[in-house]
């Protein structure tokens, strides 16, 4: 991963950080940064600390040691795994997407025409504008994941963090998600994506890291995201 420089201004950076929970460090000596237009693929086994890394970048878990630096005024977006949500969630597609406005200091009672236009635009971007009135719980797994992506887009993030957004998602939805992420990166949005399918990100991710053994190791994306690349590095 590139080292800091005058030309490269990180959106977010961890410097010599120990990450984890009080009395239970998970990751140590983490040095990582993400700049505008970066696409960082995060690869690692279950339980390796990938979710801890994401939560730390989001600011949910402050570092136990070291520093978390953010660009002033940074807008963050987060796309969780749709499987983490209650399938009985009583809301429409549009209502779920509108939740992205909350990060902008809005409430349903204070939404402007511009806010609602932003919601419609986000749903159009993920190909689900025609499902706006449909109950979120009735969607397929891939459609739910695209709605969660739309929710994140509504907040107009500078940096978007995604936790296995294509897990349990069919090929069509996966292609739609990747196409949207390609557009975002081209527009200068920074991306951090945790994946169990590294090969799908080869040629897309500009940076990659392997989370293993309590460390976050920067790796050549061409190698880590190749067929069997992660498995070879974990041997």
mmCIF file of C-alpha atoms in Angstrom:
data_model
loop_
_atom_site.group_PDB
_atom_site.id
_atom_site.type_symbol
_atom_site.label_atom_id
_atom_site.label_comp_id
_atom_site.label_asym_id
_atom_site.label_seq_id
_atom_site.Cartn_x
_atom_site.Cartn_y
_atom_site.Cartn_z
ATOM 1 C CA UNK A 1 0.000 0.000 0.000
ATOM 2 C CA UNK A 2 1.477 3.365 -0.898
ATOM 3 C CA UNK A 3 3.147 5.255 1.909
ATOM 4 C CA UNK A 4 1.932 8.749 2.791
ATOM 5 C CA UNK A 5 3.193 11.537 0.582
ATOM 6 C CA UNK A 6 2.504 15.181 -0.124
ATOM 7 C CA UNK A 7 0.650 14.237 -3.304
ATOM 8 C CA UNK A 8 -1.472 11.554 -1.678
ATOM 9 C CA UNK A 9 -3.999 12.860 0.863
ATOM 10 C CA UNK A 10 -5.685 9.998 2.697
ATOM 11 C CA UNK A 11 -9.391 10.128 3.437
ATOM 12 C CA UNK A 12 -8.743 7.846 6.396
ATOM 13 C CA UNK A 13 -5.589 6.342 7.875
ATOM 14 C CA UNK A 14 -4.538 4.068 10.708
ATOM 15 C CA UNK A 15 -1.056 4.713 12.112
ATOM 16 C CA UNK A 16 0.612 2.100 14.296
ATOM 17 C CA UNK A 17 -2.820 1.093 15.525
ATOM 18 C CA UNK A 18 -3.883 -1.722 17.813
ATOM 19 C CA UNK A 19 -7.499 -2.618 17.092
ATOM 20 C CA UNK A 20 -9.966 -4.644 19.071
ATOM 21 C CA UNK A 21 -11.914 -4.531 22.292
ATOM 22 C CA UNK A 22 -10.893 -3.414 25.750
ATOM 23 C CA UNK A 23 -8.615 -6.104 27.103
ATOM 24 C CA UNK A 24 -8.815 -8.096 23.874
ATOM 25 C CA UNK A 25 -6.636 -6.767 21.023
ATOM 26 C CA UNK A 26 -7.421 -8.370 17.657
ATOM 27 C CA UNK A 27 -5.055 -6.598 15.246
ATOM 28 C CA UNK A 28 -1.702 -4.994 16.034
ATOM 29 C CA UNK A 29 0.652 -2.525 14.317
ATOM 30 C CA UNK A 30 -1.877 -1.601 11.653
ATOM 31 C CA UNK A 31 -0.637 0.967 9.132
ATOM 32 C CA UNK A 32 -3.193 1.557 6.416
ATOM 33 C CA UNK A 33 -4.567 4.439 4.431
ATOM 34 C CA UNK A 34 -7.279 4.947 1.824
ATOM 35 C CA UNK A 35 -7.318 7.949 -0.498
ATOM 36 C CA UNK A 36 -9.928 9.262 -2.919
ATOM 37 C CA UNK A 37 -10.412 6.850 -5.819
ATOM 38 C CA UNK A 38 -8.713 3.937 -4.039
ATOM 39 C CA UNK A 39 -10.375 0.521 -4.087
ATOM 40 C CA UNK A 40 -9.001 -1.544 -1.214
ATOM 41 C CA UNK A 41 -9.877 -5.255 -1.144
ATOM 42 C CA UNK A 42 -9.679 -6.813 2.328
ATOM 43 C CA UNK A 43 -9.161 -10.587 2.356
ATOM 44 C CA UNK A 44 -8.887 -13.014 5.268
ATOM 45 C CA UNK A 45 -10.346 -16.092 6.922
ATOM 46 C CA UNK A 46 -13.421 -16.008 9.131
ATOM 47 C CA UNK A 47 -12.492 -14.652 12.552
ATOM 48 C CA UNK A 48 -9.281 -13.068 11.313
ATOM 49 C CA UNK A 49 -10.328 -9.520 12.247
ATOM 50 C CA UNK A 50 -11.783 -8.140 9.007
ATOM 51 C CA UNK A 51 -14.944 -6.888 10.724
ATOM 52 C CA UNK A 52 -12.831 -5.357 13.486
ATOM 53 C CA UNK A 53 -10.875 -3.450 10.841
ATOM 54 C CA UNK A 54 -14.072 -2.159 9.205
ATOM 55 C CA UNK A 55 -15.589 -1.120 12.521
ATOM 56 C CA UNK A 56 -12.399 0.716 13.411
ATOM 57 C CA UNK A 57 -12.353 2.586 10.101
ATOM 58 C CA UNK A 58 -15.991 3.533 10.694
ATOM 59 C CA UNK A 59 -15.054 4.904 14.106
ATOM 60 C CA UNK A 60 -17.266 2.437 15.985
ATOM 61 C CA UNK A 61 -14.188 0.895 17.622
ATOM 62 C CA UNK A 62 -11.596 3.524 18.582
ATOM 63 C CA UNK A 63 -8.004 2.217 18.403
ATOM 64 C CA UNK A 64 -6.670 0.754 21.638
ATOM 65 C CA UNK A 65 -3.315 2.288 20.683
ATOM 66 C CA UNK A 66 -2.011 4.334 17.786
ATOM 67 C CA UNK A 67 -4.071 6.758 15.745
ATOM 68 C CA UNK A 68 -7.083 6.927 13.449
ATOM 69 C CA UNK A 69 -6.903 9.963 11.171
ATOM 70 C CA UNK A 70 -9.746 11.262 9.035
ATOM 71 C CA UNK A 71 -10.031 14.060 6.545
ATOM 72 C CA UNK A 72 -12.079 16.878 8.118
ATOM 73 C CA UNK A 73 -15.737 16.646 7.149
ATOM 74 C CA UNK A 74 -15.340 13.122 5.770
ATOM 75 C CA UNK A 75 -18.661 11.518 4.809
ATOM 76 C CA UNK A 76 -18.733 7.764 5.396
ATOM 77 C CA UNK A 77 -21.063 5.179 3.902
ATOM 78 C CA UNK A 78 -21.462 1.594 5.062
ATOM 79 C CA UNK A 79 -23.025 -1.425 3.371
ATOM 80 C CA UNK A 80 -23.512 -4.374 5.749
ATOM 81 C CA UNK A 81 -24.295 -7.919 4.749
ATOM 82 C CA UNK A 82 -28.026 -8.111 4.088
ATOM 83 C CA UNK A 83 -28.105 -11.391 6.011
ATOM 84 C CA UNK A 84 -27.365 -9.386 9.164
ATOM 85 C CA UNK A 85 -30.786 -7.700 8.949
ATOM 86 C CA UNK A 86 -34.034 -9.064 10.354
ATOM 87 C CA UNK A 87 -35.872 -10.557 7.326
ATOM 88 C CA UNK A 88 -39.141 -9.291 8.828
ATOM 89 C CA UNK A 89 -37.897 -5.697 8.703
ATOM 90 C CA UNK A 90 -41.194 -3.745 8.214
ATOM 91 C CA UNK A 91 -40.218 -1.099 5.664
ATOM 92 C CA UNK A 92 -40.503 -0.444 1.960
ATOM 93 C CA UNK A 93 -37.552 -0.276 -0.400
ATOM 94 C CA UNK A 94 -37.812 3.516 -0.513
ATOM 95 C CA UNK A 95 -37.978 3.799 3.276
ATOM 96 C CA UNK A 96 -34.816 1.744 3.681
ATOM 97 C CA UNK A 97 -33.014 3.891 1.101
ATOM 98 C CA UNK A 98 -34.254 7.066 2.829
ATOM 99 C CA UNK A 99 -32.418 6.009 5.966
ATOM 100 C CA UNK A 100 -29.284 7.214 4.206
ATOM 101 C CA UNK A 101 -30.550 10.756 4.804
ATOM 102 C CA UNK A 102 -30.222 10.306 8.554
ATOM 103 C CA UNK A 103 -26.449 10.492 8.225
ATOM 104 C CA UNK A 104 -26.949 13.917 6.656
ATOM 105 C CA UNK A 105 -28.828 15.170 9.725
ATOM 106 C CA UNK A 106 -32.250 14.690 8.206
ATOM 107 C CA UNK A 107 -35.401 12.993 9.484
ATOM 108 C CA UNK A 108 -38.441 11.846 7.527
ATOM 109 C CA UNK A 109 -40.243 15.022 8.625
ATOM 110 C CA UNK A 110 -37.480 17.331 7.401
ATOM 111 C CA UNK A 111 -36.813 15.833 3.976
ATOM 112 C CA UNK A 112 -36.690 18.276 1.091
ATOM 113 C CA UNK A 113 -37.501 17.704 -2.561
ATOM 114 C CA UNK A 114 -33.763 17.502 -3.179
ATOM 115 C CA UNK A 115 -33.471 14.784 -0.527
ATOM 116 C CA UNK A 116 -36.213 12.700 -2.116
ATOM 117 C CA UNK A 117 -34.673 13.209 -5.553
ATOM 118 C CA UNK A 118 -31.392 11.897 -4.127
ATOM 119 C CA UNK A 119 -33.210 8.768 -2.898
ATOM 120 C CA UNK A 120 -34.828 8.185 -6.302
ATOM 121 C CA UNK A 121 -31.496 8.705 -8.049
ATOM 122 C CA UNK A 122 -29.784 6.177 -5.755
ATOM 123 C CA UNK A 123 -32.469 3.566 -6.403
ATOM 124 C CA UNK A 124 -32.199 4.182 -10.140
ATOM 125 C CA UNK A 125 -28.449 3.780 -9.912
ATOM 126 C CA UNK A 126 -28.821 0.275 -8.460
ATOM 127 C CA UNK A 127 -31.663 -0.601 -10.848
ATOM 128 C CA UNK A 128 -34.487 -0.749 -8.293
ATOM 129 C CA UNK A 129 -36.453 2.478 -8.801
ATOM 130 C CA UNK A 130 -39.427 0.420 -9.972
ATOM 131 C CA UNK A 131 -39.454 -1.438 -6.629
ATOM 132 C CA UNK A 132 -39.627 1.657 -4.416
ATOM 133 C CA UNK A 133 -43.032 0.815 -2.904
ATOM 134 C CA UNK A 134 -42.316 -2.892 -2.463
ATOM 135 C CA UNK A 135 -41.739 -4.338 1.006
ATOM 136 C CA UNK A 136 -38.005 -4.767 1.629
ATOM 137 C CA UNK A 137 -38.630 -8.176 3.227
ATOM 138 C CA UNK A 138 -40.091 -9.564 -0.019
ATOM 139 C CA UNK A 139 -36.969 -8.881 -2.101
ATOM 140 C CA UNK A 140 -34.402 -11.464 -3.134
ATOM 141 C CA UNK A 141 -31.022 -11.457 -1.389
ATOM 142 C CA UNK A 142 -29.374 -9.664 -4.275
ATOM 143 C CA UNK A 143 -32.084 -7.012 -4.411
ATOM 144 C CA UNK A 144 -31.805 -6.393 -0.668
ATOM 145 C CA UNK A 145 -28.068 -5.886 -1.002
ATOM 146 C CA UNK A 146 -28.600 -3.368 -3.801
ATOM 147 C CA UNK A 147 -31.088 -1.450 -1.633
ATOM 148 C CA UNK A 148 -28.484 -1.288 1.142
ATOM 149 C CA UNK A 149 -26.007 0.053 -1.404
ATOM 150 C CA UNK A 150 -28.568 2.677 -2.450
ATOM 151 C CA UNK A 151 -29.013 3.646 1.214
ATOM 152 C CA UNK A 152 -25.286 4.265 1.470
ATOM 153 C CA UNK A 153 -25.240 6.271 -1.778
ATOM 154 C CA UNK A 154 -27.969 8.599 -0.491
ATOM 155 C CA UNK A 155 -25.510 9.900 2.105
ATOM 156 C CA UNK A 156 -23.150 10.974 -0.734
ATOM 157 C CA UNK A 157 -20.108 9.291 0.869
ATOM 158 C CA UNK A 158 -16.506 10.230 0.224
ATOM 159 C CA UNK A 159 -15.520 6.798 1.544
ATOM 160 C CA UNK A 160 -17.690 3.689 1.237
ATOM 161 C CA UNK A 161 -17.044 0.572 3.325
ATOM 162 C CA UNK A 162 -18.694 -2.698 2.311
ATOM 163 C CA UNK A 163 -18.862 -5.968 4.242
ATOM 164 C CA UNK A 164 -19.058 -8.834 1.739
ATOM 165 C CA UNK A 165 -21.701 -7.089 -0.407
ATOM 166 C CA UNK A 166 -21.968 -10.012 -2.855
ATOM 167 C CA UNK A 167 -22.246 -12.799 -0.265
ATOM 168 C CA UNK A 168 -25.251 -14.971 -1.112
ATOM 169 C CA UNK A 169 -25.987 -12.816 -4.155
ATOM 170 C CA UNK A 170 -26.642 -14.134 -7.665
ATOM 171 C CA UNK A 171 -24.488 -13.342 -10.676
ATOM 172 C CA UNK A 172 -26.788 -10.635 -12.043
ATOM 173 C CA UNK A 173 -26.911 -8.707 -8.764
ATOM 174 C CA UNK A 174 -23.155 -9.152 -8.316
ATOM 175 C CA UNK A 175 -22.534 -7.621 -11.744
ATOM 176 C CA UNK A 176 -24.841 -4.694 -10.924
ATOM 177 C CA UNK A 177 -23.062 -4.037 -7.621
ATOM 178 C CA UNK A 178 -19.621 -4.182 -9.221
ATOM 179 C CA UNK A 179 -20.684 -1.850 -12.034
ATOM 180 C CA UNK A 180 -21.947 0.682 -9.497
ATOM 181 C CA UNK A 181 -18.709 0.461 -7.497
ATOM 182 C CA UNK A 182 -16.664 0.983 -10.666
ATOM 183 C CA UNK A 183 -18.611 4.200 -11.309
ATOM 184 C CA UNK A 184 -18.115 5.410 -7.756
ATOM 185 C CA UNK A 185 -14.357 4.831 -7.844
ATOM 186 C CA UNK A 186 -14.109 6.619 -11.181
ATOM 187 C CA UNK A 187 -15.896 9.566 -9.547
ATOM 188 C CA UNK A 188 -13.273 9.672 -6.781
ATOM 189 C CA UNK A 189 -15.069 7.810 -3.997
ATOM 190 C CA UNK A 190 -12.744 5.687 -1.852
ATOM 191 C CA UNK A 191 -13.830 2.058 -1.445
ATOM 192 C CA UNK A 192 -12.957 -0.555 1.180
ATOM 193 C CA UNK A 193 -14.506 -3.953 0.476
ATOM 194 C CA UNK A 194 -14.267 -7.099 2.595
ATOM 195 C CA UNK A 195 -14.599 -10.175 0.411
ATOM 196 C CA UNK A 196 -14.497 -13.952 0.422
ATOM 197 C CA UNK A 197 -14.383 -13.883 -3.384
ATOM 198 C CA UNK A 198 -11.085 -12.132 -4.146
ATOM 199 C CA UNK A 199 -10.898 -13.306 -7.752
ATOM 200 C CA UNK A 200 -13.987 -11.212 -8.589
ATOM 201 C CA UNK A 201 -12.088 -8.051 -7.622
ATOM 202 C CA UNK A 202 -9.009 -8.708 -9.722
ATOM 203 C CA UNK A 203 -8.593 -5.829 -12.141
ATOM 204 C CA UNK A 204 -10.962 -3.693 -10.052
ATOM 205 C CA UNK A 205 -9.189 -3.252 -6.736
ATOM 206 C CA UNK A 206 -6.265 -0.837 -6.797
ATOM 207 C CA UNK A 207 -4.945 -2.048 -3.429
ATOM 208 C CA UNK A 208 -5.293 -5.185 -1.340
ATOM 209 C CA UNK A 209 -4.489 -6.380 2.147
ATOM 210 C CA UNK A 210 -4.510 -9.740 3.880
ATOM 211 C CA UNK A 211 -5.806 -9.941 7.446
ATOM 212 C CA UNK A 212 -4.118 -12.891 9.156
ATOM 213 C CA UNK A 213 -2.272 -13.715 12.365
ATOM 214 C CA UNK A 214 -3.329 -10.509 14.068
ATOM 215 C CA UNK A 215 -1.793 -8.335 11.341
ATOM 216 C CA UNK A 216 -2.999 -6.385 8.303
ATOM 217 C CA UNK A 217 -0.489 -7.013 5.528
ATOM 218 C CA UNK A 218 -0.495 -4.932 2.335
ATOM 219 C CA UNK A 219 -0.189 -7.198 -0.706
ATOM 220 C CA UNK A 220 0.086 -6.881 -4.469
ATOM 221 C CA UNK A 221 -3.559 -7.038 -5.636
ATOM 222 C CA UNK A 222 -2.557 -8.933 -8.775
ATOM 223 C CA UNK A 223 -1.170 -11.709 -6.562
ATOM 224 C CA UNK A 224 -3.584 -11.711 -3.626
ATOM 225 C CA UNK A 225 -6.652 -11.514 -5.867
ATOM 226 C CA UNK A 226 -5.462 -14.240 -8.239
ATOM 227 C CA UNK A 227 -6.818 -17.780 -8.289
ATOM 228 C CA UNK A 228 -5.556 -19.356 -5.076
ATOM 229 C CA UNK A 229 -3.539 -16.275 -4.154
ATOM 230 C CA UNK A 230 -5.017 -15.828 -0.690
ATOM 231 C CA UNK A 231 -4.805 -19.553 0.045
ATOM 232 C CA UNK A 232 -1.108 -19.606 -0.857
ATOM 233 C CA UNK A 233 -0.378 -16.641 1.405
ATOM 234 C CA UNK A 234 -2.234 -18.216 4.321
ATOM 235 C CA UNK A 235 -0.242 -21.464 4.136
#
